[in-house]
Amino acid sequence: METVVVLTGAGISAESGCNTFRDNNGLWRNHRVEEVASPYAWQHTPQLVMDFYNERRKKLFTAQPNAGHYALVKLELKYRVAIITQNVDDLHERAGSSHVLHLHGELKKARSTVDPTLIYELNRWELKLGDLCEKGSQLRPHIVWFGEPVPMIEQAIETAKQADYFMVIGTSMVVYPAASLIHYIKKGIPTYYVDPNATSKAGNPLHIIKEKAGVGVPRLVEQMLNQ
Ligand code: APR
């Protein structure tokens, strides 16, 4: 079975009602998202950081996967599909995809600030200052912030090397190391970039599909299933 490796970003969840990071000029309540999603902000303005993720988590509890997520599930009829997502939502899993690697953490999880191995499922949208882990320290969003290491990147690189086909969906490809994954794929394999604002930033992909994910991904998947 051939392997399709898919790198997704916020754009694949946009039609599910989840905001991308760099729409509104990358601002949230007049703060740059890079400034809110950072260890510095957590240290100096923790409530602001909690509010940012609580707002997103609240939306996620009512959001549903869209045609783009479902098309990637259908692709498993013919291919081994490995999804590497920069998204912290769980819409790929809820759609039914079998292999999903989260590069930047997961919104529905919290973790201890003293012991990063203590990770907890959140079955509610609100995480509060004062919510503690079993060792008595504050819980933080289980998110990789700007300036923090990306523990899953090695595994993602190994996955990218396996690709017989590579897809990039709904990402501005400006955040590293995620954007560097394109450099690890085998030379010359068919590569697709589905994004209304796609440019050759994704490493001169062979096929640029300037469509929303809900339209472009199902069409591409049908094409790949029929070839
Ligand atoms: N379908 C497909 N793509 C879309 C859609 C859509 N319906 N709507 C918007 N897009 C595209 C935009 O054109 C843009 O290229 O989605 C992309 C979103 O880009 P960003 O907001 O930069 O999101 P992303 O690339 O996922 O950001 C990477 O940055 O803030 C951090 O950790 C955060 O994982 C995130 C990372």
PDB file of N, CA and C in Angstrom, residues 22-65:
ATOM      1  N   ARG A  22      -3.727  33.342  11.549  1.00  0.00           N
ATOM      2  CA  ARG A  22      -3.263  34.573  10.931  1.00  0.00           C
ATOM      3  C   ARG A  22      -4.343  35.305  10.140  1.00  0.00           C
ATOM      4  N   ASP A  23      -5.634  34.909  10.376  1.00  0.00           N
ATOM      5  CA  ASP A  23      -6.659  35.811   9.850  1.00  0.00           C
ATOM      6  C   ASP A  23      -6.755  36.969  10.847  1.00  0.00           C
ATOM      7  N   ASN A  24      -7.574  37.949  10.607  1.00  0.00           N
ATOM      8  CA  ASN A  24      -7.591  39.189  11.410  1.00  0.00           C
ATOM      9  C   ASN A  24      -6.169  39.732  11.589  1.00  0.00           C
ATOM     10  N   ASN A  25      -5.341  39.572  10.591  1.00  0.00           N
ATOM     11  CA  ASN A  25      -3.939  40.014  10.672  1.00  0.00           C
ATOM     12  C   ASN A  25      -3.184  39.375  11.825  1.00  0.00           C
ATOM     13  N   GLY A  26      -3.613  38.185  12.243  1.00  0.00           N
ATOM     14  CA  GLY A  26      -2.892  37.500  13.313  1.00  0.00           C
ATOM     15  C   GLY A  26      -3.114  38.137  14.674  1.00  0.00           C
ATOM     16  N   LEU A  27      -4.244  38.851  14.823  1.00  0.00           N
ATOM     17  CA  LEU A  27      -4.508  39.513  16.100  1.00  0.00           C
ATOM     18  C   LEU A  27      -5.666  38.843  16.831  1.00  0.00           C
ATOM     19  N   TRP A  28      -5.579  38.805  18.132  1.00  0.00           N
ATOM     20  CA  TRP A  28      -6.674  38.343  18.981  1.00  0.00           C
ATOM     21  C   TRP A  28      -6.769  39.336  20.131  1.00  0.00           C
ATOM     22  N   ARG A  29      -7.956  39.960  20.275  1.00  0.00           N
ATOM     23  CA  ARG A  29      -8.134  41.037  21.273  1.00  0.00           C
ATOM     24  C   ARG A  29      -6.953  42.008  21.247  1.00  0.00           C
ATOM     25  N   ASN A  30      -6.552  42.356  20.027  1.00  0.00           N
ATOM     26  CA  ASN A  30      -5.448  43.313  19.827  1.00  0.00           C
ATOM     27  C   ASN A  30      -4.069  42.816  20.254  1.00  0.00           C
ATOM     28  N   HIS A  31      -3.955  41.544  20.539  1.00  0.00           N
ATOM     29  CA  HIS A  31      -2.629  40.978  20.832  1.00  0.00           C
ATOM     30  C   HIS A  31      -2.206  40.113  19.653  1.00  0.00           C
ATOM     31  N   ARG A  32      -0.929  40.112  19.351  1.00  0.00           N
ATOM     32  CA  ARG A  32      -0.433  39.178  18.335  1.00  0.00           C
ATOM     33  C   ARG A  32      -0.494  37.768  18.918  1.00  0.00           C
ATOM     34  N   VAL A  33      -0.990  36.810  18.115  1.00  0.00           N
ATOM     35  CA  VAL A  33      -1.130  35.451  18.677  1.00  0.00           C
ATOM     36  C   VAL A  33       0.215  34.902  19.134  1.00  0.00           C
ATOM     37  N   GLU A  34       1.265  35.269  18.444  1.00  0.00           N
ATOM     38  CA  GLU A  34       2.595  34.772  18.842  1.00  0.00           C
ATOM     39  C   GLU A  34       2.937  35.240  20.259  1.00  0.00           C
ATOM     40  N   GLU A  35       2.373  36.399  20.648  1.00  0.00           N
ATOM     41  CA  GLU A  35       2.676  36.911  21.983  1.00  0.00           C
ATOM     42  C   GLU A  35       1.824  36.233  23.054  1.00  0.00           C
ATOM     43  N   VAL A  36       0.617  35.809  22.650  1.00  0.00           N
ATOM     44  CA  VAL A  36      -0.256  35.144  23.625  1.00  0.00           C
ATOM     45  C   VAL A  36       0.172  33.682  23.809  1.00  0.00           C
ATOM     46  N   ALA A  37       0.561  33.064  22.704  1.00  0.00           N
ATOM     47  CA  ALA A  37       0.937  31.642  22.743  1.00  0.00           C
ATOM     48  C   ALA A  37       2.424  31.531  23.049  1.00  0.00           C
ATOM     49  N   SER A  38       2.797  31.945  24.249  1.00  0.00           N
ATOM     50  CA  SER A  38       4.230  31.956  24.568  1.00  0.00           C
ATOM     51  C   SER A  38       4.454  31.756  26.067  1.00  0.00           C
ATOM     52  N   PRO A  39       5.603  31.193  26.431  1.00  0.00           N
ATOM     53  CA  PRO A  39       5.929  31.032  27.851  1.00  0.00           C
ATOM     54  C   PRO A  39       5.982  32.386  28.568  1.00  0.00           C
ATOM     55  N   TYR A  40       6.399  33.431  27.863  1.00  0.00           N
ATOM     56  CA  TYR A  40       6.483  34.764  28.473  1.00  0.00           C
ATOM     57  C   TYR A  40       5.087  35.218  28.901  1.00  0.00           C
ATOM     58  N   ALA A  41       4.108  35.056  27.991  1.00  0.00           N
ATOM     59  CA  ALA A  41       2.735  35.466  28.310  1.00  0.00           C
ATOM     60  C   ALA A  41       2.192  34.648  29.476  1.00  0.00           C
ATOM     61  N   TRP A  42       2.502  33.354  29.487  1.00  0.00           N
ATOM     62  CA  TRP A  42       2.025  32.483  30.575  1.00  0.00           C
ATOM     63  C   TRP A  42       2.568  32.954  31.921  1.00  0.00           C
ATOM     64  N   GLN A  43       3.812  33.409  31.891  1.00  0.00           N
ATOM     65  CA  GLN A  43       4.436  33.883  33.120  1.00  0.00           C
ATOM     66  C   GLN A  43       3.849  35.226  33.572  1.00  0.00           C
ATOM     67  N   HIS A  44       3.601  36.117  32.597  1.00  0.00           N
ATOM     68  CA  HIS A  44       3.220  37.487  32.960  1.00  0.00           C
ATOM     69  C   HIS A  44       1.720  37.766  32.912  1.00  0.00           C
ATOM     70  N   THR A  45       1.015  37.096  32.002  1.00  0.00           N
ATOM     71  CA  THR A  45      -0.429  37.344  31.878  1.00  0.00           C
ATOM     72  C   THR A  45      -1.161  35.997  31.710  1.00  0.00           C
ATOM     73  N   PRO A  46      -1.085  35.139  32.743  1.00  0.00           N
ATOM     74  CA  PRO A  46      -1.646  33.792  32.606  1.00  0.00           C
ATOM     75  C   PRO A  46      -3.151  33.779  32.315  1.00  0.00           C
ATOM     76  N   GLN A  47      -3.880  34.738  32.888  1.00  0.00           N
ATOM     77  CA  GLN A  47      -5.332  34.730  32.637  1.00  0.00           C
ATOM     78  C   GLN A  47      -5.632  34.985  31.160  1.00  0.00           C
ATOM     79  N   LEU A  48      -4.838  35.857  30.563  1.00  0.00           N
ATOM     80  CA  LEU A  48      -5.013  36.147  29.141  1.00  0.00           C
ATOM     81  C   LEU A  48      -4.781  34.881  28.307  1.00  0.00           C
ATOM     82  N   VAL A  49      -3.762  34.129  28.685  1.00  0.00           N
ATOM     83  CA  VAL A  49      -3.449  32.885  27.967  1.00  0.00           C
ATOM     84  C   VAL A  49      -4.589  31.882  28.159  1.00  0.00           C
ATOM     85  N   MET A  50      -5.059  31.750  29.396  1.00  0.00           N
ATOM     86  CA  MET A  50      -6.195  30.848  29.670  1.00  0.00           C
ATOM     87  C   MET A  50      -7.401  31.261  28.824  1.00  0.00           C
ATOM     88  N   ASP A  51      -7.698  32.562  28.786  1.00  0.00           N
ATOM     89  CA  ASP A  51      -8.876  33.052  28.041  1.00  0.00           C
ATOM     90  C   ASP A  51      -8.760  32.677  26.569  1.00  0.00           C
ATOM     91  N   PHE A  52      -7.567  32.856  26.017  1.00  0.00           N
ATOM     92  CA  PHE A  52      -7.343  32.571  24.596  1.00  0.00           C
ATOM     93  C   PHE A  52      -7.689  31.108  24.293  1.00  0.00           C
ATOM     94  N   TYR A  53      -7.150  30.196  25.092  1.00  0.00           N
ATOM     95  CA  TYR A  53      -7.390  28.767  24.835  1.00  0.00           C
ATOM     96  C   TYR A  53      -8.792  28.336  25.259  1.00  0.00           C
ATOM     97  N   ASN A  54      -9.318  28.938  26.321  1.00  0.00           N
ATOM     98  CA  ASN A  54     -10.690  28.593  26.733  1.00  0.00           C
ATOM     99  C   ASN A  54     -11.684  28.957  25.627  1.00  0.00           C
ATOM    100  N   GLU A  55     -11.462  30.118  25.031  1.00  0.00           N
ATOM    101  CA  GLU A  55     -12.346  30.564  23.945  1.00  0.00           C
ATOM    102  C   GLU A  55     -12.309  29.566  22.788  1.00  0.00           C
ATOM    103  N   ARG A  56     -11.099  29.144  22.434  1.00  0.00           N
ATOM    104  CA  ARG A  56     -10.945  28.184  21.332  1.00  0.00           C
ATOM    105  C   ARG A  56     -11.529  26.814  21.703  1.00  0.00           C
ATOM    106  N   ARG A  57     -11.290  26.394  22.942  1.00  0.00           N
ATOM    107  CA  ARG A  57     -11.782  25.084  23.379  1.00  0.00           C
ATOM    108  C   ARG A  57     -13.300  25.062  23.415  1.00  0.00           C
ATOM    109  N   LYS A  58     -13.893  26.169  23.865  1.00  0.00           N
ATOM    110  CA  LYS A  58     -15.353  26.244  23.927  1.00  0.00           C
ATOM    111  C   LYS A  58     -15.941  26.036  22.528  1.00  0.00           C
ATOM    112  N   LYS A  59     -15.343  26.694  21.551  1.00  0.00           N
ATOM    113  CA  LYS A  59     -15.803  26.548  20.165  1.00  0.00           C
ATOM    114  C   LYS A  59     -15.640  25.113  19.688  1.00  0.00           C
ATOM    115  N   LEU A  60     -14.525  24.506  20.071  1.00  0.00           N
ATOM    116  CA  LEU A  60     -14.220  23.154  19.594  1.00  0.00           C
ATOM    117  C   LEU A  60     -15.252  22.135  20.081  1.00  0.00           C
ATOM    118  N   PHE A  61     -15.790  22.365  21.287  1.00  0.00           N
ATOM    119  CA  PHE A  61     -16.765  21.410  21.806  1.00  0.00           C
ATOM    120  C   PHE A  61     -18.042  21.373  20.965  1.00  0.00           C
ATOM    121  N   THR A  62     -18.312  22.436  20.209  1.00  0.00           N
ATOM    122  CA  THR A  62     -19.518  22.411  19.364  1.00  0.00           C
ATOM    123  C   THR A  62     -19.175  22.275  17.880  1.00  0.00           C
ATOM    124  N   ALA A  63     -17.890  22.371  17.527  1.00  0.00           N
ATOM    125  CA  ALA A  63     -17.493  22.273  16.109  1.00  0.00           C
ATOM    126  C   ALA A  63     -17.579  20.835  15.619  1.00  0.00           C
ATOM    127  N   GLN A  64     -17.795  20.690  14.332  1.00  0.00           N
ATOM    128  CA  GLN A  64     -17.867  19.357  13.730  1.00  0.00           C
ATOM    129  C   GLN A  64     -16.864  19.275  12.587  1.00  0.00           C
ATOM    130  N   PRO A  65     -16.333  18.062  12.319  1.00  0.00           N
ATOM    131  CA  PRO A  65     -15.443  17.901  11.161  1.00  0.00           C
ATOM    132  C   PRO A  65     -16.183  18.307   9.882  1.00  0.00           C
TER     133      PRO A  65
END
